[in-house]
mmCIF file with all atom_site columns, C-alpha atoms in Angstrom:
data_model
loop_
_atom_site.group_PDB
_atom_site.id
_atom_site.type_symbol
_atom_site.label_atom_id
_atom_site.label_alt_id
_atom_site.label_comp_id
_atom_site.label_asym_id
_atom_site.label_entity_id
_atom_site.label_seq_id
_atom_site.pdbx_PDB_ins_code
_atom_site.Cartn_x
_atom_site.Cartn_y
_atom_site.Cartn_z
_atom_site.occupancy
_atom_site.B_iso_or_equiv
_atom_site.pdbx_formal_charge
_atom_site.auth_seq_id
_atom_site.auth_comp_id
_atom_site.auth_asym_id
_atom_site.auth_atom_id
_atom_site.pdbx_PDB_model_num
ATOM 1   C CA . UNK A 1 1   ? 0.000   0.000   0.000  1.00 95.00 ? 22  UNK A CA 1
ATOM 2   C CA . UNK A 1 2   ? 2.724   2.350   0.870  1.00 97.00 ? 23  UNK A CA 1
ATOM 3   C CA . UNK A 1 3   ? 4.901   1.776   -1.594 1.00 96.00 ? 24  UNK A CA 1
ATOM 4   C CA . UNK A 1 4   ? 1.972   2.092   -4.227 1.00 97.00 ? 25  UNK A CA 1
ATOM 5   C CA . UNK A 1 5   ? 0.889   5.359   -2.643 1.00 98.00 ? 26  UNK A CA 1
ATOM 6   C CA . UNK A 1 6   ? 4.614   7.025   -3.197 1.00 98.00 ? 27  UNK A CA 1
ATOM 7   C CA . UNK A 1 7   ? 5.031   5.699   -6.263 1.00 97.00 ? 28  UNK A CA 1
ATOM 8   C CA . UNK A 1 8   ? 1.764   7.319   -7.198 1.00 98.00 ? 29  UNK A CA 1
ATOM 9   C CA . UNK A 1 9   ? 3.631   10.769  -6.336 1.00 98.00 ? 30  UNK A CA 1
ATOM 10  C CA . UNK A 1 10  ? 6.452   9.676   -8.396 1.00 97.00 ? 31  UNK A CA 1
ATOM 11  C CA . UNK A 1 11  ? 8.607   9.153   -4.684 1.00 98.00 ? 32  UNK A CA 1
ATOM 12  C CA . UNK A 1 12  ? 10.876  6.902   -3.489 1.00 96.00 ? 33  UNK A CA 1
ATOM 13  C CA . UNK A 1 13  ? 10.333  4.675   -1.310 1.00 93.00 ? 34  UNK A CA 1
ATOM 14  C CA . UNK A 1 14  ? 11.771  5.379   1.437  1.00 94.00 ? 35  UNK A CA 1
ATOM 15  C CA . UNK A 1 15  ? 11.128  8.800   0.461  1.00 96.00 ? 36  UNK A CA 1
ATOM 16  C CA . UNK A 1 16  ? 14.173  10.791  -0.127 1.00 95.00 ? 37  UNK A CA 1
ATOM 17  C CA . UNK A 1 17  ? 14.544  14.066  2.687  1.00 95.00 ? 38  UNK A CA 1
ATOM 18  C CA . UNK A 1 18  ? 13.299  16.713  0.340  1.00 96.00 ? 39  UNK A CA 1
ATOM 19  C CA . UNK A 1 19  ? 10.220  14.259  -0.664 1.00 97.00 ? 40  UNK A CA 1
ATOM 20  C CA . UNK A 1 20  ? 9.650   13.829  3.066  1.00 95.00 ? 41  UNK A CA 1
ATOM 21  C CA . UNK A 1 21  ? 9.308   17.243  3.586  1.00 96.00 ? 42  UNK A CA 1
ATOM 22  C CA . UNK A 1 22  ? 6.822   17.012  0.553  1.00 97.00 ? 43  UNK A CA 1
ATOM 23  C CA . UNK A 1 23  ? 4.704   14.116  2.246  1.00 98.00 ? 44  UNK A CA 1
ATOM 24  C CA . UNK A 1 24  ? 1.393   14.222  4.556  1.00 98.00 ? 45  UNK A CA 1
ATOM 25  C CA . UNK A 1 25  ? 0.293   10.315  5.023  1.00 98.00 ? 46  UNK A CA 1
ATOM 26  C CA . UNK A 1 26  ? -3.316  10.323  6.596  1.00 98.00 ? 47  UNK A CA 1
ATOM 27  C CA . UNK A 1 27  ? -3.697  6.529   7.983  1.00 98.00 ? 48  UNK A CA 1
ATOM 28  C CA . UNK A 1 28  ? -8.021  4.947   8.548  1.00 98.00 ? 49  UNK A CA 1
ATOM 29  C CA . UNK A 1 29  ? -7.030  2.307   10.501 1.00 95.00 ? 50  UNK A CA 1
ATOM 30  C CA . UNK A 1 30  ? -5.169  1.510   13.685 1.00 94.00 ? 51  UNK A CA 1
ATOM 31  C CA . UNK A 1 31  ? -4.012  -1.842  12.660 1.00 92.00 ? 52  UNK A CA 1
ATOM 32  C CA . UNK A 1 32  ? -0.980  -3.452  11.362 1.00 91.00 ? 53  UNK A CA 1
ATOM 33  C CA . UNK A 1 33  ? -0.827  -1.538  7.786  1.00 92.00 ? 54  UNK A CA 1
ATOM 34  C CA . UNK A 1 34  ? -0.556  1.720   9.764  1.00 94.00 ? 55  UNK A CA 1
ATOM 35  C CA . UNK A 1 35  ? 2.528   0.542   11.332 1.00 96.00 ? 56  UNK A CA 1
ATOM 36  C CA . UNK A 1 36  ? 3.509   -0.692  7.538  1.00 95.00 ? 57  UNK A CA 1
ATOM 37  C CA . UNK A 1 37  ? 2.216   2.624   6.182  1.00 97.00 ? 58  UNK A CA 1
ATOM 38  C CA . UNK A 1 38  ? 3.999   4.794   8.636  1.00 97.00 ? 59  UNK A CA 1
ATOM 39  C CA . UNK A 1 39  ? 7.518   2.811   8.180  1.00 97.00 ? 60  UNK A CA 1
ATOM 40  C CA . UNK A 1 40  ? 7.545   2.696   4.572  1.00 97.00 ? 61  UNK A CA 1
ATOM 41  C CA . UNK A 1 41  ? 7.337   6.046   4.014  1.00 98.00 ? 62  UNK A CA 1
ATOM 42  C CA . UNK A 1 42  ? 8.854   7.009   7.147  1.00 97.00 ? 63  UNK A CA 1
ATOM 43  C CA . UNK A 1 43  ? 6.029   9.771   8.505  1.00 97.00 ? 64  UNK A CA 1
ATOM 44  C CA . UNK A 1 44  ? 5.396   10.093  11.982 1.00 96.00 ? 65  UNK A CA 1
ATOM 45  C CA . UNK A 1 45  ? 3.204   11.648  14.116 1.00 95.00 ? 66  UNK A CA 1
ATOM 46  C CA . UNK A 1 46  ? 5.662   13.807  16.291 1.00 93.00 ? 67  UNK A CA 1
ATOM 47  C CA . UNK A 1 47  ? 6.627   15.462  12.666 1.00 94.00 ? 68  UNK A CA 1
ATOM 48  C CA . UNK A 1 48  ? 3.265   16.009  12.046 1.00 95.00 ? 69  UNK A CA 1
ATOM 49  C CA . UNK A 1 49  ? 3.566   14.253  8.584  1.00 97.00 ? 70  UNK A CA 1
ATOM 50  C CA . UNK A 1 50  ? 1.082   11.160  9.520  1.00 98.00 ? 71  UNK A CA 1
ATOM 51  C CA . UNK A 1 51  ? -2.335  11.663  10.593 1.00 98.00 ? 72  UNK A CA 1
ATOM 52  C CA . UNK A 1 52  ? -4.452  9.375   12.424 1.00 97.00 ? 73  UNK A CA 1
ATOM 53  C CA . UNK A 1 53  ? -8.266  9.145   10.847 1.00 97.00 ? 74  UNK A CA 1
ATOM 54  C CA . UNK A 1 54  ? -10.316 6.211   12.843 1.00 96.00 ? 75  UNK A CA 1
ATOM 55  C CA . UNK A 1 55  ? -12.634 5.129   9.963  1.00 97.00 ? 76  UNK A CA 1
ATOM 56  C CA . UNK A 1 56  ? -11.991 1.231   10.326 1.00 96.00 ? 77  UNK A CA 1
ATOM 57  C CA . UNK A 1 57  ? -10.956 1.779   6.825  1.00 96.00 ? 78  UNK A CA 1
ATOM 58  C CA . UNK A 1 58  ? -8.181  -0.197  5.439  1.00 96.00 ? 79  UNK A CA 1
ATOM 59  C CA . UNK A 1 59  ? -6.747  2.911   3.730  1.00 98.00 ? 80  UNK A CA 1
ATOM 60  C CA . UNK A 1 60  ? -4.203  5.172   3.255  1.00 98.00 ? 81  UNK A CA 1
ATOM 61  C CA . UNK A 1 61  ? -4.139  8.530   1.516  1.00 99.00 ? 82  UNK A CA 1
ATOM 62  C CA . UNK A 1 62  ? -0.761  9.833   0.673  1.00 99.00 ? 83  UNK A CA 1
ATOM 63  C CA . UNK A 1 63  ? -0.190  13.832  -0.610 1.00 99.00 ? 84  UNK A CA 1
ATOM 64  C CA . UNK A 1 64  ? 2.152   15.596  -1.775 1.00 98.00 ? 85  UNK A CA 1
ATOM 65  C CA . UNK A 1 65  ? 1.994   18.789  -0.760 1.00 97.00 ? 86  UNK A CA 1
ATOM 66  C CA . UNK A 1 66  ? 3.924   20.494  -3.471 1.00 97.00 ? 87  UNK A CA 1
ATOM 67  C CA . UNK A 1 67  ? 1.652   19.826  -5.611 1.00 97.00 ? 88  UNK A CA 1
ATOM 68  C CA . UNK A 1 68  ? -1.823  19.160  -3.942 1.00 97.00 ? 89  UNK A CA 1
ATOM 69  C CA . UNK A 1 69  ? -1.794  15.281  -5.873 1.00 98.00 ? 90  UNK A CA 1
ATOM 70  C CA . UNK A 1 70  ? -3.106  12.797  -3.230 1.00 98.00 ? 91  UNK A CA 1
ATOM 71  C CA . UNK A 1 71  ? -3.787  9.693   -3.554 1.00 99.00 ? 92  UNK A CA 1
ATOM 72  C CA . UNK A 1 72  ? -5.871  7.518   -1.593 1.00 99.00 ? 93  UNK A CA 1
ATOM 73  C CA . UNK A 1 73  ? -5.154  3.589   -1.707 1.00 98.00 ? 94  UNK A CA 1
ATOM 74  C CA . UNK A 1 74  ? -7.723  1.095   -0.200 1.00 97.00 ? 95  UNK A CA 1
ATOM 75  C CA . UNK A 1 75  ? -7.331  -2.585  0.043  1.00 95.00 ? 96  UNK A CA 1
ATOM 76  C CA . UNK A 1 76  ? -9.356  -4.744  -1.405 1.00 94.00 ? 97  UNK A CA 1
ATOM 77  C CA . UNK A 1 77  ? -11.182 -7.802  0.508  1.00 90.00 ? 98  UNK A CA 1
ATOM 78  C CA . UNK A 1 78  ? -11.155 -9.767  -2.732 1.00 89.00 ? 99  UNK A CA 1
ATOM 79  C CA . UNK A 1 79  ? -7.542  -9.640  -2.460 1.00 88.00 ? 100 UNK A CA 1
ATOM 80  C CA . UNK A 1 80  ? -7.427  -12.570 0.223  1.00 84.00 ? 101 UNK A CA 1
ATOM 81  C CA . UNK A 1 81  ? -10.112 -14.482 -1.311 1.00 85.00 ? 102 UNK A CA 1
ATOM 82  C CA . UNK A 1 82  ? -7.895  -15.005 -4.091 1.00 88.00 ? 103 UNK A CA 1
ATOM 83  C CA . UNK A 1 83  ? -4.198  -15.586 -2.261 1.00 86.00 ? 104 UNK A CA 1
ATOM 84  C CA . UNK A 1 84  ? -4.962  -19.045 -2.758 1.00 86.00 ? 105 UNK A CA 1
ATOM 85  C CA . UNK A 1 85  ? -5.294  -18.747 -6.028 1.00 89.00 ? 106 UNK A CA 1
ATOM 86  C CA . UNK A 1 86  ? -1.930  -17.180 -6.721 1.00 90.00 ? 107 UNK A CA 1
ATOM 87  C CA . UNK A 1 87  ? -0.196  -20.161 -4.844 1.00 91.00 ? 108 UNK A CA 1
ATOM 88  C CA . UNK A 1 88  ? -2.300  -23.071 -4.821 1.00 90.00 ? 109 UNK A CA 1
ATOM 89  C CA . UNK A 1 89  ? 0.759   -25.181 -3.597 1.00 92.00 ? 110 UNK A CA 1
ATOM 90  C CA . UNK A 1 90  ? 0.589   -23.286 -0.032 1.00 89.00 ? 111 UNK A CA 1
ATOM 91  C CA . UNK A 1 91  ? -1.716  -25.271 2.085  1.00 88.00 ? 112 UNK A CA 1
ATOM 92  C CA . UNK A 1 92  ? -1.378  -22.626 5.358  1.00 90.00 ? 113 UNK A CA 1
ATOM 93  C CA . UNK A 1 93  ? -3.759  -19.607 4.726  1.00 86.00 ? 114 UNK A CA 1
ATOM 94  C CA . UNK A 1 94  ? -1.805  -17.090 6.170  1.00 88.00 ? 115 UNK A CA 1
ATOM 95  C CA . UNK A 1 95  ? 0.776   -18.068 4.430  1.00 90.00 ? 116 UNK A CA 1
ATOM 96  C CA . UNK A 1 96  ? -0.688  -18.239 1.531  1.00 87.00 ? 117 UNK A CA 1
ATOM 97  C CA . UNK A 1 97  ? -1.843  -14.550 1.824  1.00 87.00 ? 118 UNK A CA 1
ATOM 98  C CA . UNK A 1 98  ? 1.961   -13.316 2.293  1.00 88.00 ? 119 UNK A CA 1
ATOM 99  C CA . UNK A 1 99  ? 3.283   -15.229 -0.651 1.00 90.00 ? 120 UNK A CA 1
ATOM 100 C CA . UNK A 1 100 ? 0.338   -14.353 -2.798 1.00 90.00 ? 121 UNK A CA 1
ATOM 101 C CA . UNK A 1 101 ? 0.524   -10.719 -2.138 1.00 89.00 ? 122 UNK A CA 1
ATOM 102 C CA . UNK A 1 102 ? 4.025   -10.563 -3.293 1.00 89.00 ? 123 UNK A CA 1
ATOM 103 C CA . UNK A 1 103 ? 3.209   -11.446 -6.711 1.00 91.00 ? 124 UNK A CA 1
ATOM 104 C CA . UNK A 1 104 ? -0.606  -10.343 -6.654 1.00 92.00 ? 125 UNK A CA 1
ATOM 105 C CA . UNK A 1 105 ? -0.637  -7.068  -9.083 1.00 92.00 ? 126 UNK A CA 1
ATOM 106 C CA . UNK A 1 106 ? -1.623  -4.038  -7.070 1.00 93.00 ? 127 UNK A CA 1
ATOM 107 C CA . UNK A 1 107 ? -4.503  -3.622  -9.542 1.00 93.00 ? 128 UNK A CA 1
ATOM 108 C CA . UNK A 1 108 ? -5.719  -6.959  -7.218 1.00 92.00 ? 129 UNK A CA 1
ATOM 109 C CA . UNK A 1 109 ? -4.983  -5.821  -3.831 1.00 94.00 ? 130 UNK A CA 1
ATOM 110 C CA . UNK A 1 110 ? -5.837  -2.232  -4.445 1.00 96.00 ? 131 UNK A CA 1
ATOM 111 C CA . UNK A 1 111 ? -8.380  0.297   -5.542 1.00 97.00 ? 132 UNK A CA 1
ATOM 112 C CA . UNK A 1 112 ? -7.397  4.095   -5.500 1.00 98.00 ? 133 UNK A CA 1
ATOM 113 C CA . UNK A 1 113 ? -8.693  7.089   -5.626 1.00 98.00 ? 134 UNK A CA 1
ATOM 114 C CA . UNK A 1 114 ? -7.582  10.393  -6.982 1.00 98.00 ? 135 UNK A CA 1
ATOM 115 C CA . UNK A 1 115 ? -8.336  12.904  -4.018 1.00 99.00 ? 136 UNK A CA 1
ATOM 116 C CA . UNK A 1 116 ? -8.234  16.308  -3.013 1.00 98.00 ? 137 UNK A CA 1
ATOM 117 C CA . UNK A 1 117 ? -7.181  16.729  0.553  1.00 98.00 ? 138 UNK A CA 1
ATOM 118 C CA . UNK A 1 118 ? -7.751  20.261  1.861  1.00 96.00 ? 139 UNK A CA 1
ATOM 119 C CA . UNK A 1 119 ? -5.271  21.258  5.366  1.00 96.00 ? 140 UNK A CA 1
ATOM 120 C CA . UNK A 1 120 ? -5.572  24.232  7.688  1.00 94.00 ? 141 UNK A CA 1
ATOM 121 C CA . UNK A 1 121 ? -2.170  25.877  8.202  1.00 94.00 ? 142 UNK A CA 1
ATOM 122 C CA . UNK A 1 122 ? -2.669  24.402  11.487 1.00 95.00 ? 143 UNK A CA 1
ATOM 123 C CA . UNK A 1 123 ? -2.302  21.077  10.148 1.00 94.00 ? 144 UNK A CA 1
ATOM 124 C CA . UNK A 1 124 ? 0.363   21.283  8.311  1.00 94.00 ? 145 UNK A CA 1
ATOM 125 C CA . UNK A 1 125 ? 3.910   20.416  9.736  1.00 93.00 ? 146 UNK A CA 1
ATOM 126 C CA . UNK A 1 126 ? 6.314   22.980  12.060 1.00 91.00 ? 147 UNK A CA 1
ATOM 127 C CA . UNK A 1 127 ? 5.951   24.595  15.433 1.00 92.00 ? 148 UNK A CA 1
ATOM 128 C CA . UNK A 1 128 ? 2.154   25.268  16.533 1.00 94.00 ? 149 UNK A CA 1
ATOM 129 C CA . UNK A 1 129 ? 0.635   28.249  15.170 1.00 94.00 ? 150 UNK A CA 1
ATOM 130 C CA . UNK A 1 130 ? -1.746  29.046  17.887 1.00 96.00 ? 151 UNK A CA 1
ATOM 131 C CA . UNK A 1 131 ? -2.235  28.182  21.889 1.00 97.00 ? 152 UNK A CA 1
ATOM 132 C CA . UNK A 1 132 ? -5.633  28.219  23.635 1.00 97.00 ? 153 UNK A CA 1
ATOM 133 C CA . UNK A 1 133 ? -6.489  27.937  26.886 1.00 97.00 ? 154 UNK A CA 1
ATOM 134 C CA . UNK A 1 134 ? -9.799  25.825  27.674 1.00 97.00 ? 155 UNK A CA 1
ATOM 135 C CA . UNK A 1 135 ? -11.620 27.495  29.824 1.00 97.00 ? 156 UNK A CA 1
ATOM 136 C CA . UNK A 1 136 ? -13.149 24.780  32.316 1.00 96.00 ? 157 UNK A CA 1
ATOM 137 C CA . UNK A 1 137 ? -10.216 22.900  32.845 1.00 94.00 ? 158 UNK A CA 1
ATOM 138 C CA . UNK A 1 138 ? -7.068  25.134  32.251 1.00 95.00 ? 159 UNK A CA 1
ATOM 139 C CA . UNK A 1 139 ? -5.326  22.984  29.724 1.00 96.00 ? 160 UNK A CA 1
ATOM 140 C CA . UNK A 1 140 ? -3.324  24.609  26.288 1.00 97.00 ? 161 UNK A CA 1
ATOM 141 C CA . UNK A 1 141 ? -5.233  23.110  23.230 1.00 97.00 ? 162 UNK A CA 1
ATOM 142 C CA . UNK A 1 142 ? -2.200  23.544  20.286 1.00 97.00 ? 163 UNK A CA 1
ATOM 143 C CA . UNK A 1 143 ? -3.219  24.232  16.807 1.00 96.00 ? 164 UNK A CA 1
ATOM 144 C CA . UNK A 1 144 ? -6.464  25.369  16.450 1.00 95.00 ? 165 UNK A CA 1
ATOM 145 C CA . UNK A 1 145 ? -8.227  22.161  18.022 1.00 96.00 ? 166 UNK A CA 1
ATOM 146 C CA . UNK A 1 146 ? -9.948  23.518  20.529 1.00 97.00 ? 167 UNK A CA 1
ATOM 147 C CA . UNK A 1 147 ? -13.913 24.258  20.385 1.00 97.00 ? 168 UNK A CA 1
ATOM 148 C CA . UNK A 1 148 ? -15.636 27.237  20.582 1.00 97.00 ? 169 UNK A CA 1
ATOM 149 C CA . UNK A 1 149 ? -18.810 27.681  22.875 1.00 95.00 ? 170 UNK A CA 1
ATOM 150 C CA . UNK A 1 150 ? -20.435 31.409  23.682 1.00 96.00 ? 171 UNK A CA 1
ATOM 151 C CA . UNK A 1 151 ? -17.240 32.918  22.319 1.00 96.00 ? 172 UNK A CA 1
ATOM 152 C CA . UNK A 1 152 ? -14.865 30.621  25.176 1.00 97.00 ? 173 UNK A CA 1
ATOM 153 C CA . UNK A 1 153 ? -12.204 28.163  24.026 1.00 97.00 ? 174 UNK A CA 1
ATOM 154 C CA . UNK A 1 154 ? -12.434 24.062  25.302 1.00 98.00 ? 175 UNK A CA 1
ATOM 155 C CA . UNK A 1 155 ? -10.582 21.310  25.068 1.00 97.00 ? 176 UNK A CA 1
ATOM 156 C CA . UNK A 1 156 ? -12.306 18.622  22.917 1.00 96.00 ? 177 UNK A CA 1
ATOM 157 C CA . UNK A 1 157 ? -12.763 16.248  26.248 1.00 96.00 ? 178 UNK A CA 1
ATOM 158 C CA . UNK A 1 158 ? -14.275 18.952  27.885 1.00 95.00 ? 179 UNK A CA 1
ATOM 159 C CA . UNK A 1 159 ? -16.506 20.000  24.896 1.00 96.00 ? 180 UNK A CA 1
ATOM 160 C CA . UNK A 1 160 ? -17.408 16.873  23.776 1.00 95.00 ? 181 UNK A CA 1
ATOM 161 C CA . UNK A 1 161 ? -16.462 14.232  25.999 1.00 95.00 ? 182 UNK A CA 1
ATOM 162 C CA . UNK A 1 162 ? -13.729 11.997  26.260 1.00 94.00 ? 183 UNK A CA 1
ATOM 163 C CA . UNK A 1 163 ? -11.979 8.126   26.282 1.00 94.00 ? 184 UNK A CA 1
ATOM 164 C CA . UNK A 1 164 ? -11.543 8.319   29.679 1.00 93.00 ? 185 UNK A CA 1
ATOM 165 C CA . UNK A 1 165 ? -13.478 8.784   32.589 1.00 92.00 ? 186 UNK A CA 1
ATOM 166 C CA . UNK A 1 166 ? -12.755 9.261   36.552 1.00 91.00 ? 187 UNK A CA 1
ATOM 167 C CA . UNK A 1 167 ? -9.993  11.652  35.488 1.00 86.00 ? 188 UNK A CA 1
ATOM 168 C CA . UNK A 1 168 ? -7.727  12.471  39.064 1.00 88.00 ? 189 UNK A CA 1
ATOM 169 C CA . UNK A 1 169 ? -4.648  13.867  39.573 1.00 85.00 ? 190 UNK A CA 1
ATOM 170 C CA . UNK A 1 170 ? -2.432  11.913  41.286 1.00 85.00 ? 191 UNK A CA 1
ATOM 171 C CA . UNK A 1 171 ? 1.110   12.701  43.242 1.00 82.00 ? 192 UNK A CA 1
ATOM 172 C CA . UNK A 1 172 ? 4.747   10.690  43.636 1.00 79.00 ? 193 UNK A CA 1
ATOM 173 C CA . UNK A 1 173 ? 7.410   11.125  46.093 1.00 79.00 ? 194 UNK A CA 1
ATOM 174 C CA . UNK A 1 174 ? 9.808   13.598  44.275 1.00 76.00 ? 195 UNK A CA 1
ATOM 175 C CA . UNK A 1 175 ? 7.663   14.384  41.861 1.00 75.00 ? 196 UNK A CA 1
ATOM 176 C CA . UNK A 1 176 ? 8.642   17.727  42.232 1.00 73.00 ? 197 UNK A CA 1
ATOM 177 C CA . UNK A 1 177 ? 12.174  17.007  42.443 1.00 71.00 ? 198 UNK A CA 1
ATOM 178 C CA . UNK A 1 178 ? 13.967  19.722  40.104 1.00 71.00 ? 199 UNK A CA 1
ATOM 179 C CA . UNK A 1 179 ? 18.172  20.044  39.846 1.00 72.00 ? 200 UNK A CA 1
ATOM 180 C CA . UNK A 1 180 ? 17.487  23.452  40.513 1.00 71.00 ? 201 UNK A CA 1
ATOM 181 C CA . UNK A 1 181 ? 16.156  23.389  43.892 1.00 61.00 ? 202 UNK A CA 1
ATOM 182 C CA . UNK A 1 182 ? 17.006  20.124  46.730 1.00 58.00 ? 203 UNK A CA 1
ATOM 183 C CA . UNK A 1 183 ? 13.812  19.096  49.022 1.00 55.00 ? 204 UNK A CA 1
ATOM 184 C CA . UNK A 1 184 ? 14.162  18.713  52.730 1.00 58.00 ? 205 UNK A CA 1
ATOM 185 C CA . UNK A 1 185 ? 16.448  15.796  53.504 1.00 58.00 ? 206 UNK A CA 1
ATOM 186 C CA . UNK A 1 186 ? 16.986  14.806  49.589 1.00 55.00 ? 207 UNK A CA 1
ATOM 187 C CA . UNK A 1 187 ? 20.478  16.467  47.951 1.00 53.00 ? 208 UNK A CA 1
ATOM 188 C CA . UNK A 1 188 ? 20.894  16.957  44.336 1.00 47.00 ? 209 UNK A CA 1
ATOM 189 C CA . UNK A 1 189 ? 25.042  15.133  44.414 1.00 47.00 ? 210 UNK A CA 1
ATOM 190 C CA . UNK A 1 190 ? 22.585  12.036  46.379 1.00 46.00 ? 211 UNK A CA 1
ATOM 191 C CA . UNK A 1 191 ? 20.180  11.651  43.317 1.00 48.00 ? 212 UNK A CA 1
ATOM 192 C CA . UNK A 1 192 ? 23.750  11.639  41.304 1.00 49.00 ? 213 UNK A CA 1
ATOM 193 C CA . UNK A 1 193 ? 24.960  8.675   42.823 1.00 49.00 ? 214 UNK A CA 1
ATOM 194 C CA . UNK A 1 194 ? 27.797  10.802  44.894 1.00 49.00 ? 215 UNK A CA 1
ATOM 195 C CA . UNK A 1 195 ? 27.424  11.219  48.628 1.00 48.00 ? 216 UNK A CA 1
ATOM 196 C CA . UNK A 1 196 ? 24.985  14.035  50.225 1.00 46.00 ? 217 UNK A CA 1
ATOM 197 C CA . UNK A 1 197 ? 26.807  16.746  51.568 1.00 46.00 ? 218 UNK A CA 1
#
């Protein structure tokens, strides 16, 4: 899928640093091909270049953003139905399925989609463009995520809910340790492995 999707954009695969810098990969599923998806091309969350949709979609949509061309590349079911087919000989079906889909024409295992993909600047990669502070529970919402109610900023969990409940703060001894500042009895050399003084 991944390698389909850059060669698509006429990349490499792995993409090369300038086509990296090029590449926005937006992901449908969490399951194994995201983990595929995300080290073929080599996009990552923390560089803001993959993007997590949760459609239950087995699908990947890869854009260059150069040029605006994005592709989106879904996999087809019909594509293990017929692994066997492709290597009769292989008795095991999962087995069967990884041999088969290296000779399986991507025509087989894929349908794709030309797409247009249209990103905020605050989705696109670099440092965040804009802080907000929700207003119920004091948290910074980066990059224009937060939601808007009567004119006040939220955090999505407090706006709309969230995948946690029974939220509570919780405390650690030396959890407010610093090397900047010792706490009764503890010594910054101690924590160092040398001997309080």
């Amino acid at each position: 899928m991944a390698m389909l999707g850059l060669r698509l954009l006429d990349f490499e695969a792995p993409p090369t640093y300038p086509q990296l810098k090029q590449l926005i990969v937006f992901i449908e599923m969490d399951r194994c091909t995201g983990d595929a998806v995300a080290f073929v091309t080599n996009a990552k969350l923390g560089r803001r270049s993959l993007k997590f949709m949760d459609y239950g979609i087995m699908a990947a949509t890869f854009l260059n953003l150069e040029s605006g061309k994005a592709f989106r590349v879904i996999s087809t079911e019909e594509s293990r139905e017929l692994a066997q087919m492709y290597v009769p000989q292989e008795t095991d079906k999962r087995q069967a399925q990884m041999e088969s889909y290296r000779i399986m024409p991507d025509s087989v295992m894929f349908r794709v989609q030309r797409v247009k993909v249209d990103l905020t600047p605050f989705d696109l990669p670099g440092p965040t463009r804009r802080k907000a502070l929700c207003m119920k529970c004091g948290q910074v919402v980066r990059d224009g995520r937060e939601e808007i109610w009567d004119g006040q900023a939220y955090c999505r969990p407090c706006a709309r809910g969230a995948y946690f409940t029974e939220a509570q703060e919780i405390a650690w001894e030396e959890m407010n340790w610093s090397p900047f500042f010792t706490m009764p009895g503890k010594d910054f050399a101690a924590r160092q492995g040398e001997p309080a003084t």
